[in-house]
XYZ file of C-alpha atoms in Angstrom:
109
model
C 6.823 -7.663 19.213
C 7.799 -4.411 20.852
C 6.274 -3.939 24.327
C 6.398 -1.233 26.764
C 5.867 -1.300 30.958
C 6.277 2.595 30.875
C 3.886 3.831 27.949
C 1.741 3.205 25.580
C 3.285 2.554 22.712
C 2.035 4.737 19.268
C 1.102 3.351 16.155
C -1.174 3.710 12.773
C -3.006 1.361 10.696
C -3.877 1.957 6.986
C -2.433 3.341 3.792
C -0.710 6.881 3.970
C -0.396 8.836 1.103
C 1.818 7.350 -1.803
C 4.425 9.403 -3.924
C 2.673 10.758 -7.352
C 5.248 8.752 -9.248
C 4.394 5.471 -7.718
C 0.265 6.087 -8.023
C 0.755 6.548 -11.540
C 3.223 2.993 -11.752
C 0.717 1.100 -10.323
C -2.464 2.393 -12.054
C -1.037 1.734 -15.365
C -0.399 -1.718 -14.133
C -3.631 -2.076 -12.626
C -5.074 -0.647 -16.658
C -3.157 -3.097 -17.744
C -0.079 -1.082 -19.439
C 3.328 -1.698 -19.923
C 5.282 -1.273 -16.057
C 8.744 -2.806 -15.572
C 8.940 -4.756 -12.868
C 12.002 -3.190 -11.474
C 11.287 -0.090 -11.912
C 7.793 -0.496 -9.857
C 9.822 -2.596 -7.293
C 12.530 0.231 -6.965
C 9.884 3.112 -6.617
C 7.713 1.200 -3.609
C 11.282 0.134 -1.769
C 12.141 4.082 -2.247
C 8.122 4.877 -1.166
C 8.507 2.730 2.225
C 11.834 3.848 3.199
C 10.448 7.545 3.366
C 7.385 6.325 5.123
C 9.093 4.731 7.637
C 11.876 7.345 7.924
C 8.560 9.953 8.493
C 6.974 7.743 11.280
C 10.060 7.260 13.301
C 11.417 10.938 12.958
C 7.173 11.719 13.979
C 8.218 9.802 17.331
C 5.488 6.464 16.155
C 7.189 3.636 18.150
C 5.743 0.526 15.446
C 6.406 0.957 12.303
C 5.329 -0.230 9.506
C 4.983 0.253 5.525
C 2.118 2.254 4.763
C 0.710 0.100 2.427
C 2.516 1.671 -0.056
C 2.646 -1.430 -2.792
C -1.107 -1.629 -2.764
C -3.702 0.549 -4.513
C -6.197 0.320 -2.194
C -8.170 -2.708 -0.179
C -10.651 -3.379 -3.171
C -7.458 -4.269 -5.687
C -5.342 -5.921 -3.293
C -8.108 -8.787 -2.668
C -7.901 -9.993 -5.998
C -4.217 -10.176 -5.836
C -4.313 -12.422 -2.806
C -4.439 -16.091 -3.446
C -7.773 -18.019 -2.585
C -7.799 -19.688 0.849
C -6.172 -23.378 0.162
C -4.584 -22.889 -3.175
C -2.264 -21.009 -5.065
C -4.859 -19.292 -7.598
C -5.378 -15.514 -8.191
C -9.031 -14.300 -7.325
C -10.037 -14.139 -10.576
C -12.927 -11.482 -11.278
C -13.783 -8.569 -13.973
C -11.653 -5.324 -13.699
C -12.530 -3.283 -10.369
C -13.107 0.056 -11.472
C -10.875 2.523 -9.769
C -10.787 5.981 -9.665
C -8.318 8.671 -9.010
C -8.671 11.369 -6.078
C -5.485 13.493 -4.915
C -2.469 11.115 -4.457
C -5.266 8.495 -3.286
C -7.090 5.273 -5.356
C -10.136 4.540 -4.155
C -13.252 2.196 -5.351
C -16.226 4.048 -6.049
C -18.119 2.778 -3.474
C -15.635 4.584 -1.035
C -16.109 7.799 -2.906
């Protein structure tokens, strides 16, 4: 953990905005299309190396990914595995919805 005696050290928390190309990836996975696997990988690797190249030239002193490989928090719980086993959270499609480079649930809308 990075620590500081002389500052406060800056940070975020959250998602920050994803590249176009890697919205559209991961909604047509999330619809169920066709996505290669490597390609998707590729683009969020690319996606999080800009991020973090952002924060640190911005002067943010703890880094971190942006949440760029998830949609949003309402499809990322049903990719998690249930507490105590190695089973998906298994549930009916979560509608999403798109809004500028952002997915969101419509209950966040």
């Amino acid at each position: 953990m990075q620590r500081s005696t002389d500052r406060i050290l800056t940070t975020h928390t959250g998602s920050l905005p994803r590249p176009r190309s890697l919205v559209e990836l991961m909604f047509t996975r999330e619809s169920g299309g066709p996505v290669d696997a490597s390609s998707l990988e590729a683009e969020v690797r690319s996606a999080v190396n800009d991020v973090v190249s952002k924060q640190r030239d911005a002067g943010v002193d703890v880094l971190n990914d942006g949440e760029m490989s998830k949609i949003g928090y309402s499809t990322y719980v049903k990719e998690r595995p249930r507490a105590g086993t190695s089973d998906r959270l298994t549930c009916s499609s979560i509608p999403i919805t798109r809004s500028a480079s952002w997915a969101i649930a419509p209950s966040m809308i």
